[in-house]
Coordinates of N, CA and C in Angstrom, one line a residue:
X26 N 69.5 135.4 121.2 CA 68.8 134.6 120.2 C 67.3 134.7 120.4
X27 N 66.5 134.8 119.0 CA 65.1 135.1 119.5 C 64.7 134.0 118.5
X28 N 63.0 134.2 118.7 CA 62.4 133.5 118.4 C 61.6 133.8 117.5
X29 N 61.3 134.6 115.8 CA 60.1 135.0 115.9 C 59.2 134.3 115.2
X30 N 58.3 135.3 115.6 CA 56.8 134.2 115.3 C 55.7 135.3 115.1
X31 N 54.8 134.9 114.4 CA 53.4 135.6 114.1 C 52.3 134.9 115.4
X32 N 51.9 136.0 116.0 CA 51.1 135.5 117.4 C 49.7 134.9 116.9
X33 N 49.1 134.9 115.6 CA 48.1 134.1 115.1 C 47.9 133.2 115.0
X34 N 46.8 133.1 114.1 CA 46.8 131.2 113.9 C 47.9 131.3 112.3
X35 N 47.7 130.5 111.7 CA 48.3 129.7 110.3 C 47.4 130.8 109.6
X36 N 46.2 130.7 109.6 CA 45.2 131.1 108.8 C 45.1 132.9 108.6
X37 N 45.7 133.5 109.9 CA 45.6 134.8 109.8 C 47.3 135.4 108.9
X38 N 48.2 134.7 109.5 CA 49.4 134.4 108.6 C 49.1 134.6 107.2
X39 N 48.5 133.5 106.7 CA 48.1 133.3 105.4 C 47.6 134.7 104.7
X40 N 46.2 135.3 105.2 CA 45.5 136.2 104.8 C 46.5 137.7 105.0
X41 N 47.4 137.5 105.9 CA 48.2 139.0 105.8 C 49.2 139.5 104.9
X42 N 49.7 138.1 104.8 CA 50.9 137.8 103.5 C 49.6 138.3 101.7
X43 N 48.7 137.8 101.8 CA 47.6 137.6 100.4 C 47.3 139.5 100.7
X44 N 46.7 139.7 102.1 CA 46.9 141.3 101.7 C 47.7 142.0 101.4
X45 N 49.2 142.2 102.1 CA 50.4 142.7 101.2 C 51.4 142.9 100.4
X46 N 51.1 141.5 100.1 CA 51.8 140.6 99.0 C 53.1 140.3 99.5
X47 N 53.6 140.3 100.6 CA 55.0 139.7 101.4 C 54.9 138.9 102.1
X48 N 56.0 138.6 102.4 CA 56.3 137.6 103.3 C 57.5 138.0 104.4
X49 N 57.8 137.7 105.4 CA 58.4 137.8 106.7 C 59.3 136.5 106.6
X50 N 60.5 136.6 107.0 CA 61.5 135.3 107.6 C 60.9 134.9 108.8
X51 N 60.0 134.6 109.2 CA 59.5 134.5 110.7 C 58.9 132.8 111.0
X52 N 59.0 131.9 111.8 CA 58.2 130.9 111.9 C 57.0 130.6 111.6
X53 N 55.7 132.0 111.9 CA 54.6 131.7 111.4 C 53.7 130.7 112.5
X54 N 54.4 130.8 114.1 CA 54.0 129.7 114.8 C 52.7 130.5 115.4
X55 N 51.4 130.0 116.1 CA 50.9 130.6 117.2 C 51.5 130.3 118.4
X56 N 50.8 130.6 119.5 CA 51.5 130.8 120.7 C 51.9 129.3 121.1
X57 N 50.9 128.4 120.9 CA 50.5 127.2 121.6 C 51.9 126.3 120.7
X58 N 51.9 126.6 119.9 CA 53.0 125.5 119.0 C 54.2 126.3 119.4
X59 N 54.5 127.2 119.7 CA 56.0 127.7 119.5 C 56.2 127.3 121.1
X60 N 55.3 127.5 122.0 CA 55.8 126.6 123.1 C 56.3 125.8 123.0
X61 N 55.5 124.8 122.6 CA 55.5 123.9 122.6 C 57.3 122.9 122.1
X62 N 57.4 123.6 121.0 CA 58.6 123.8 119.7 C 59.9 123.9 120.5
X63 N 59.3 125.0 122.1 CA 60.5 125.2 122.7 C 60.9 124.1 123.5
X64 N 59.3 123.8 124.6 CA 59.8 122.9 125.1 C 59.8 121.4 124.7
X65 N 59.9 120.7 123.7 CA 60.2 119.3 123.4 C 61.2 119.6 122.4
X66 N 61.9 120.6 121.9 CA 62.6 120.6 120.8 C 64.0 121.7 121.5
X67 N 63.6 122.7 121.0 CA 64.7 123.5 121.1 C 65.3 123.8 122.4
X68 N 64.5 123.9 123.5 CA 65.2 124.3 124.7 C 66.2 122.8 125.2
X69 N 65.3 121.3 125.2 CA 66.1 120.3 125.0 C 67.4 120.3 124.9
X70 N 67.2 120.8 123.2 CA 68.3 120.6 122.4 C 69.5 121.4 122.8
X71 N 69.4 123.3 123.4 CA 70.3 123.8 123.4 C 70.6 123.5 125.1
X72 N 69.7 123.2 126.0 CA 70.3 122.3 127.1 C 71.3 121.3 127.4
X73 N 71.5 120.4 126.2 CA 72.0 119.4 125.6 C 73.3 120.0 125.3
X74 N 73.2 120.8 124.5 CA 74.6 121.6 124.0 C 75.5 121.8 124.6
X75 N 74.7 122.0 125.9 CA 75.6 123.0 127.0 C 74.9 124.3 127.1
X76 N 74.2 124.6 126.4 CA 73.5 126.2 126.0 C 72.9 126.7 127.5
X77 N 72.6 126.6 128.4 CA 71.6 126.6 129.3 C 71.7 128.4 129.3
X78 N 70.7 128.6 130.7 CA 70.5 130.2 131.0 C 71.8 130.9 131.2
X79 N 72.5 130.1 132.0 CA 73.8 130.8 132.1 C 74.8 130.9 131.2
X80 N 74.3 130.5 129.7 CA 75.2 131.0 129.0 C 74.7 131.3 127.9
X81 N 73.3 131.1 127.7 CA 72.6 132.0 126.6 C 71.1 132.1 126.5
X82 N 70.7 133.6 126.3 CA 69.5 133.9 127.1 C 68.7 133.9 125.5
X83 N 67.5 132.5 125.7 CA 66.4 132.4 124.5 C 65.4 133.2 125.3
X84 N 65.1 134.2 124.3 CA 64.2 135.4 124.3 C 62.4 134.8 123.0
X85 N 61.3 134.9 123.3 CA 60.1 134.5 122.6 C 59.1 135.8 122.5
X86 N 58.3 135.7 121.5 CA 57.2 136.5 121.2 C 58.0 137.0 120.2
X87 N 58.8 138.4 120.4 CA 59.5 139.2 119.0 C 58.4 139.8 118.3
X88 N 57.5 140.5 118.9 CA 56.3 141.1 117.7 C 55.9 142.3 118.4
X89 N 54.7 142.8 118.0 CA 54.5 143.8 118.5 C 53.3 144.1 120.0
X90 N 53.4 144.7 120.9 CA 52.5 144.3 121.8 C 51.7 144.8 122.0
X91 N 50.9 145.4 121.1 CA 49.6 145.6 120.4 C 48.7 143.6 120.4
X92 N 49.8 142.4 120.6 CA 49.3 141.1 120.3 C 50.0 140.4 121.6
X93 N 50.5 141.0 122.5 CA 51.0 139.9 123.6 C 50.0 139.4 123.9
X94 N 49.0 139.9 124.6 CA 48.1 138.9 125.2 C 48.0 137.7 124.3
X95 N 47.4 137.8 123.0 CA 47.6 136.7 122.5 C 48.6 135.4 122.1
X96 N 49.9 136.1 122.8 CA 50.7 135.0 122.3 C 51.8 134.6 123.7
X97 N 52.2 135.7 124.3 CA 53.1 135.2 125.5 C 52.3 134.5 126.6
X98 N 51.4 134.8 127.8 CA 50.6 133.6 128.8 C 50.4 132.4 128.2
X99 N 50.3 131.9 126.6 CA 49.8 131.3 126.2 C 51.6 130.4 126.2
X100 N 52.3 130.7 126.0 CA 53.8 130.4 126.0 C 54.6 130.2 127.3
X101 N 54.1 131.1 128.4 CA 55.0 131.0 129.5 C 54.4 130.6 130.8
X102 N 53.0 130.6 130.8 CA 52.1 130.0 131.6 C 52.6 128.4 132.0
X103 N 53.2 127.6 130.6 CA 53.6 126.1 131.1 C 55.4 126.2 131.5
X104 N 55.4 125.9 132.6 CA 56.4 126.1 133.3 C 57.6 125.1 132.6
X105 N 57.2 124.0 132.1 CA 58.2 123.5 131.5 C 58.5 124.1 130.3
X106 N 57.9 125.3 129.5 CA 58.7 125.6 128.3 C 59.0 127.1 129.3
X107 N 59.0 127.8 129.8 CA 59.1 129.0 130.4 C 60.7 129.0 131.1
X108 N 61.0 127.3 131.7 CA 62.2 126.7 132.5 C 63.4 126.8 131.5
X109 N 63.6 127.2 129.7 CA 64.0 127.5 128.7 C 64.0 128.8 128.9
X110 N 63.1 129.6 128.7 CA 63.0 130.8 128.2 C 63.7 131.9 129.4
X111 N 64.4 133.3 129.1 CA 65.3 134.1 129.9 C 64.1 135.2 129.9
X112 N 63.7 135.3 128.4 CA 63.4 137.0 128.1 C 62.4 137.4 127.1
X113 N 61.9 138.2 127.7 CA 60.6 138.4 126.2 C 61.1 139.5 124.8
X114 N 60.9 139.7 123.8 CA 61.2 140.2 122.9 C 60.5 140.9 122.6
X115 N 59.8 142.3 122.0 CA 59.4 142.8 121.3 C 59.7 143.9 120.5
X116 N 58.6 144.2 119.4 CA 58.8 145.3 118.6 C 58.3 147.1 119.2
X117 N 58.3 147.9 119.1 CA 57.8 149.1 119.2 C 56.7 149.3 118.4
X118 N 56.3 149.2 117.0 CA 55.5 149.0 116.8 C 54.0 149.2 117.1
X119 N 53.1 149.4 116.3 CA 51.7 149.1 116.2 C 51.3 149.6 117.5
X120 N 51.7 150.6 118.4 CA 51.0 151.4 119.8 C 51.0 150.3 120.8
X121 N 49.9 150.6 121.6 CA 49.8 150.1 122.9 C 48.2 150.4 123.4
X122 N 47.6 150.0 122.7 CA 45.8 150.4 122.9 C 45.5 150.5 124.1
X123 N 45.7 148.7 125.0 CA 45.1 149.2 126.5 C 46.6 149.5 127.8
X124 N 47.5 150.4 126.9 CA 48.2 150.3 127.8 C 49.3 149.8 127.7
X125 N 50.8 150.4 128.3 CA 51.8 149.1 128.4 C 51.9 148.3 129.3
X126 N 51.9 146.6 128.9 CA 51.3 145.5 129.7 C 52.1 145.4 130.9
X127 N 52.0 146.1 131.6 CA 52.7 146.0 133.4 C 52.6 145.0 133.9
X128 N 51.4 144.1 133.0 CA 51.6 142.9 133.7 C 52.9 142.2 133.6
X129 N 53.7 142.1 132.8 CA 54.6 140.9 132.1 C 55.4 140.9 133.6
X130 N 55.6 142.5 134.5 CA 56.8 142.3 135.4 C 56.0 142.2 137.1
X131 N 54.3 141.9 136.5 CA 53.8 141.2 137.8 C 53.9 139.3 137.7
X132 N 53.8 138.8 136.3 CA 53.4 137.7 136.2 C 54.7 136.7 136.0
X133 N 55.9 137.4 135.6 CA 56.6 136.9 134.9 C 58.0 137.6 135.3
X134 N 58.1 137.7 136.5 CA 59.6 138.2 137.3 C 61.0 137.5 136.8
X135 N 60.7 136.5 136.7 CA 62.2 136.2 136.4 C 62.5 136.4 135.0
X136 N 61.6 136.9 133.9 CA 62.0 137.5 132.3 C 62.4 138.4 132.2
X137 N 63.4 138.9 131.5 CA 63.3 140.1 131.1 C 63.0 140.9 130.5
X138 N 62.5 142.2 129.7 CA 61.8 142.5 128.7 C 63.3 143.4 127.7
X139 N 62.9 143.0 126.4 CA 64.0 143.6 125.6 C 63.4 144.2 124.0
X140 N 63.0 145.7 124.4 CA 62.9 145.9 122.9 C 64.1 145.7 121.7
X141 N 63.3 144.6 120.6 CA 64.1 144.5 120.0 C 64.2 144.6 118.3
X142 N 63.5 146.2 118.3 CA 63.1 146.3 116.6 C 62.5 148.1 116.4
X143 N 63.0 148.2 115.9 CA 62.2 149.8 115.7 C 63.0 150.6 114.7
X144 N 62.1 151.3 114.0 CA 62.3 152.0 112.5 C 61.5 152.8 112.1
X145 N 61.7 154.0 111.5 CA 60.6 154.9 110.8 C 60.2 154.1 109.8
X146 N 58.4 154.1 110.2 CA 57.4 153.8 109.3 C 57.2 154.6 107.7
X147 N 57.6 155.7 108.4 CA 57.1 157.1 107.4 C 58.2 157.1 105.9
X148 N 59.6 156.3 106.4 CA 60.5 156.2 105.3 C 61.7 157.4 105.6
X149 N 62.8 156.7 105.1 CA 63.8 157.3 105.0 C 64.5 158.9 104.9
X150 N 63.3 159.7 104.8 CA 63.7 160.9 105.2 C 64.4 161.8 105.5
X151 N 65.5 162.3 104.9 CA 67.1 162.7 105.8 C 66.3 163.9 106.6
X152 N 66.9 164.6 107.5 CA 66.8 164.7 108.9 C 65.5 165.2 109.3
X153 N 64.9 164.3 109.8 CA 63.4 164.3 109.7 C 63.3 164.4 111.2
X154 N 63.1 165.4 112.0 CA 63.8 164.9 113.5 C 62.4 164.8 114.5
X155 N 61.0 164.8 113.6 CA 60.2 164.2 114.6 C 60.1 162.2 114.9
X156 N 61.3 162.1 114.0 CA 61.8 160.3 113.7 C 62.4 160.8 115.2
X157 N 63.5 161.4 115.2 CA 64.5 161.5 116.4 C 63.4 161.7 117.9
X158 N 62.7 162.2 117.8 CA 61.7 162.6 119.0 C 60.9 161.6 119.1
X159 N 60.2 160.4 118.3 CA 59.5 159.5 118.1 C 60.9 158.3 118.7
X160 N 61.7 158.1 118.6 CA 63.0 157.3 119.1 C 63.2 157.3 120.6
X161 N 63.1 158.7 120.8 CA 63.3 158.8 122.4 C 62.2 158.7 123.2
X162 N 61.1 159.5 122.9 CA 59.6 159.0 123.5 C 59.8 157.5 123.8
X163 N 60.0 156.7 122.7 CA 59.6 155.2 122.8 C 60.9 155.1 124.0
X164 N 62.2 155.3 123.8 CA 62.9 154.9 124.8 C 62.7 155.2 126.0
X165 N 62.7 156.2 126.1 CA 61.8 156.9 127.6 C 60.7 156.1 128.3
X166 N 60.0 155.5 127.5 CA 58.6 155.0 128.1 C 59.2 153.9 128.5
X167 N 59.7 153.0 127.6 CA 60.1 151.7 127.5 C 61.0 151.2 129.0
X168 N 62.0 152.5 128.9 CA 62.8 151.9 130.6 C 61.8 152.6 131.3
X169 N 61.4 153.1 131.8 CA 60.5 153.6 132.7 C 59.2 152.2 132.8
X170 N 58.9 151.4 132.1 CA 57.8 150.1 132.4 C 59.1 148.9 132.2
X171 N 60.1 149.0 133.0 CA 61.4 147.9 133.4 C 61.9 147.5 132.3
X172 N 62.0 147.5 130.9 CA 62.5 147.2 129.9 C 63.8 147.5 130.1
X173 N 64.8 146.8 129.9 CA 66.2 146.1 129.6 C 67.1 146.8 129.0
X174 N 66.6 147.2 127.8 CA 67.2 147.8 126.5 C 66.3 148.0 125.3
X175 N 66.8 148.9 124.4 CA 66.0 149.0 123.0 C 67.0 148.9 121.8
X176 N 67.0 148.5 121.6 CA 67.5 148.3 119.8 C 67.0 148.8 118.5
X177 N 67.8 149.4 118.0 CA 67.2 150.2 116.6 C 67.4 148.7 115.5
X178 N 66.6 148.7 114.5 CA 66.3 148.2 113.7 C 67.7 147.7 113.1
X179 N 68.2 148.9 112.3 CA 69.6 148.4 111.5 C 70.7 149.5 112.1
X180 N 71.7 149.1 111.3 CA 72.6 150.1 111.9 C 72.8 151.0 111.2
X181 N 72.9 150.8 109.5 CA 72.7 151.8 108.2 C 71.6 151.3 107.7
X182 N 71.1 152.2 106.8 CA 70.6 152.0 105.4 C 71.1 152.7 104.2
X183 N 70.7 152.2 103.2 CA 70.7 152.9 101.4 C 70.4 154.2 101.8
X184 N 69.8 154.9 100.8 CA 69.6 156.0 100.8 C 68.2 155.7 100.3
X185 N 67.3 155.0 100.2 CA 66.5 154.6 99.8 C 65.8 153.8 101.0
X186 N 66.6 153.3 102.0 CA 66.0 153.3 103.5 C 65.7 151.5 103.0
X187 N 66.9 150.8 102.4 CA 67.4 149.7 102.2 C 68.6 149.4 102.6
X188 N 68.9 147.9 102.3 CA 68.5 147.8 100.9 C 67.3 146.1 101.7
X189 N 66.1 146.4 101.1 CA 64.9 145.1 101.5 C 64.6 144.2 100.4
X190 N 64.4 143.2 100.8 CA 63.9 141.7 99.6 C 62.3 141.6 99.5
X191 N 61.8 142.2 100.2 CA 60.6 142.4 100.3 C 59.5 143.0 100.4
X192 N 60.3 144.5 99.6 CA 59.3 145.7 99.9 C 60.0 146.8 99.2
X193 N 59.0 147.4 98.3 CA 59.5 148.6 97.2 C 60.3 149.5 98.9
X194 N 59.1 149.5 99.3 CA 58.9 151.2 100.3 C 60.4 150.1 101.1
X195 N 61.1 151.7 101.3 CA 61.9 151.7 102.9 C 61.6 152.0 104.2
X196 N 62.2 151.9 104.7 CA 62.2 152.8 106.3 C 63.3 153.8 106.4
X197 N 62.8 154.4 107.9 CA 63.9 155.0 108.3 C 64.8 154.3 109.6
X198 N 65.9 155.0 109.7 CA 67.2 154.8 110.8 C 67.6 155.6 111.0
X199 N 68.5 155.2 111.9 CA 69.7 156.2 112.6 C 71.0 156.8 111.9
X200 N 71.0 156.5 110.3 CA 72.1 156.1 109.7 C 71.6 155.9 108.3
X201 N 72.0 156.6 107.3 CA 71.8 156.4 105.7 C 73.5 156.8 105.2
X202 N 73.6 156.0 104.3 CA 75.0 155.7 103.6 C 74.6 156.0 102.1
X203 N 75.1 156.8 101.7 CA 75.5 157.0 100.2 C 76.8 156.1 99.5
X204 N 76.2 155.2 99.0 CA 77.5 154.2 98.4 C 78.3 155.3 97.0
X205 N 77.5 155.9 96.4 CA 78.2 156.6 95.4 C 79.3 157.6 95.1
X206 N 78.8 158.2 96.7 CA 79.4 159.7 96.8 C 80.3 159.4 98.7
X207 N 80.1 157.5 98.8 CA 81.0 157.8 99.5 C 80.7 158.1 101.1
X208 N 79.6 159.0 101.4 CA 79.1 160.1 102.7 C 78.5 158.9 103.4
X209 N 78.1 159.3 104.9 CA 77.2 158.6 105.5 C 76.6 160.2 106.1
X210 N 75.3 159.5 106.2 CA 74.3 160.8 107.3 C 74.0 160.7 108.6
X211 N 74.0 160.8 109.5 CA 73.6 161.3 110.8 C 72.5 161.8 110.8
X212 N 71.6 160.3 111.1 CA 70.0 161.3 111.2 C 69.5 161.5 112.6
X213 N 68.2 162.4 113.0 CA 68.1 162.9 114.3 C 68.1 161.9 114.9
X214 N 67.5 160.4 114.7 CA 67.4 159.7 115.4 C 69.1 159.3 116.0
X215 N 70.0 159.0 114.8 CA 71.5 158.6 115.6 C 71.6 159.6 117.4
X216 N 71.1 160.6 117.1 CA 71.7 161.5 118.0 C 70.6 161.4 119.5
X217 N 69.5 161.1 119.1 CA 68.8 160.7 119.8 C 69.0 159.0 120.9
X218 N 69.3 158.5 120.1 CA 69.6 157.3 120.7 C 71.5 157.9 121.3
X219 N 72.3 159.0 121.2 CA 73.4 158.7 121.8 C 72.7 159.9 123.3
X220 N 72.1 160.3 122.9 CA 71.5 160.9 124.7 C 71.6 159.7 125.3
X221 N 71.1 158.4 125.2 CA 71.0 157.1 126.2 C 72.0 156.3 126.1
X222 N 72.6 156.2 124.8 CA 73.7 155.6 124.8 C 75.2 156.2 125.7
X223 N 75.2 156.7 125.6 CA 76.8 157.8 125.9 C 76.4 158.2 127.5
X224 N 74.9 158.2 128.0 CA 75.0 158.8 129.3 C 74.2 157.9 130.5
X225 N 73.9 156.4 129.8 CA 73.2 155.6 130.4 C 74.1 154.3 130.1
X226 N 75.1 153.9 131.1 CA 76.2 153.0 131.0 C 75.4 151.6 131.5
X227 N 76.2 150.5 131.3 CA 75.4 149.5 131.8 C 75.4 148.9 133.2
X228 N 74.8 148.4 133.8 CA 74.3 148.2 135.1 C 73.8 149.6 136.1
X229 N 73.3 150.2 135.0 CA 72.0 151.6 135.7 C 71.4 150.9 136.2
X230 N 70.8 151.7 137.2 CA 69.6 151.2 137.4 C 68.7 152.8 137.3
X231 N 67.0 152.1 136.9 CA 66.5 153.1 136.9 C 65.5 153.0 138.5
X232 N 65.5 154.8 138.9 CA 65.0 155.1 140.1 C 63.9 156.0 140.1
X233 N 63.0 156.1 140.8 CA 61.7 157.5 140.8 C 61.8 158.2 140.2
X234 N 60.3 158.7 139.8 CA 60.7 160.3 140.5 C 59.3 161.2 140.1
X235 N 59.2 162.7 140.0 CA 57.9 163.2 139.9 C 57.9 163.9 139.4
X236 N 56.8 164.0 138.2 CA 56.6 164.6 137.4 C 55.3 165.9 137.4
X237 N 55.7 167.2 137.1 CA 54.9 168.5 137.2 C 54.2 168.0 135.9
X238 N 53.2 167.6 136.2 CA 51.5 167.6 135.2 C 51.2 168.4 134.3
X239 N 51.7 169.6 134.9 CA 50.9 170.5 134.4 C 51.7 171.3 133.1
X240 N 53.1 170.4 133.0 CA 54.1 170.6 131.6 C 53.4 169.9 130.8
X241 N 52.9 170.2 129.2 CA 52.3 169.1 128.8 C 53.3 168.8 127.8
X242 N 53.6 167.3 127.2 CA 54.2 166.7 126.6 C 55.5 166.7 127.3
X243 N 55.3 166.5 128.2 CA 56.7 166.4 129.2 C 57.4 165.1 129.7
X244 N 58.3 164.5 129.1 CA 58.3 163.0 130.0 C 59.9 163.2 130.5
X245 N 59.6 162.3 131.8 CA 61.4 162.2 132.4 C 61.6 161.2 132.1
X246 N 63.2 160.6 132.1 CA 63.5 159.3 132.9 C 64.7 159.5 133.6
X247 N 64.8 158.8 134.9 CA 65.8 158.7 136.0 C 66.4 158.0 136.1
X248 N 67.9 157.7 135.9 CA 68.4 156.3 136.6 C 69.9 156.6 136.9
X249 N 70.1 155.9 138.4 CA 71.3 155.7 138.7 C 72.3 155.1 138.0
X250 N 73.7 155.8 137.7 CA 74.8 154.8 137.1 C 75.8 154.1 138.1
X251 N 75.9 153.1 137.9 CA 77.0 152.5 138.3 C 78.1 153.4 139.4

């Protein structure tokens, strides 16, 4: 279960929606209220339930972290909404200007990190396989700075890299379905994501290791299975 939210104010919300003419299903909270939201409201409530950590992990932020600073310390710094929260959420998305934030697994040890969103920008493309190579990079980096898991966006699309309520343009996936003719496609990315899927079982752990420099565009990742 996640949380999402636009890491702004109201007012930057406003003006992003007026530039692209859409809208997001998203809360729309800044950092300070969605705390807040968690702790006098929702974490209460699903405490109450019975919901607690040990039986369902509320995950916050959900955006891209190109904006954590702005919106997670500002959320997990107060220990009573943090005493709710399991796990942070984000998108892949929008790069990583100063960096992937190493801090979150100096400041914030008991969260976990979980990418939870990613899709070709560029649009639906049938086998477009620098999508497939842009998939694994991100995977690669992502467990290598302690991340959990990654998640692709959808599991099909149209053929049109839908079907969206909110936007002429599509994306791309792992997966386009022809409803007409019946077919489904296998794009580079499906095959990319079964390198990790099919050979990285769960309770890996990832371990070292060292990299020759002098390969350029070379990345590893290592991890013990089970």
């Amino acid at each position: 279960m996640s949380i999402s939210t636009d890491p702004g104010t109201h007012q930057v919300q406003q003006k992003y929606d007026t530039k692209y003419h859409r809208k997001y299903e998203c809360c729309g909270e800044p950092g300070i209220e969605s705390g807040t939201n968690v702790k006098l409201n929702l974490g209460p409530t699903l405490a109450k339930a019975g919901y607690g950590k040990d039986k369902l992990n509320l995950m916050v932020f959900d955006d891209n972290l190109s904006v954590f600073e702005k919106f997670v310390p500002t959320v997990l710094e107060d220990r009573e909404t943090a005493k709710y929260v399991s796990g942070i959420a984000y998108h892949h998305y929008g790069g990583y200007p100063d960096g992937f934030p190493t801090e979150i697994q100096e400041n914030y040890t008991d969260m976990f990190l979980l990418s939870t969103e990613a899709c070709h920008l560029e649009g639906p493309d049938l086998g477009l396989w620098s999508a497939g190579e842009n998939y694994a990079s991100d995977i690669i980096r992502a467990l290598n700075e302690f991340v959990r898991g990654w998640v692709d966006w959808n599991m099909a699309l149209d053929m049109s890299g839908g079907p969206r309520w909110n936007d002429k343009k599509g994306y791309g996936g792992a997966i386009n379905i022809d409803p007409t003719k019946g077919e489904a496609y296998k794009q580079p990315s499906f095959y990319a994501i079964g390198h990790f899927s099919k050979f990285i079982p769960p309770e890996s752990v990832r371990i070292g290791h060292t990299v020759d420099k002098s390969v350029p565009s070379f990345t590893v990742l290592t991890v013990q299975r089970p």
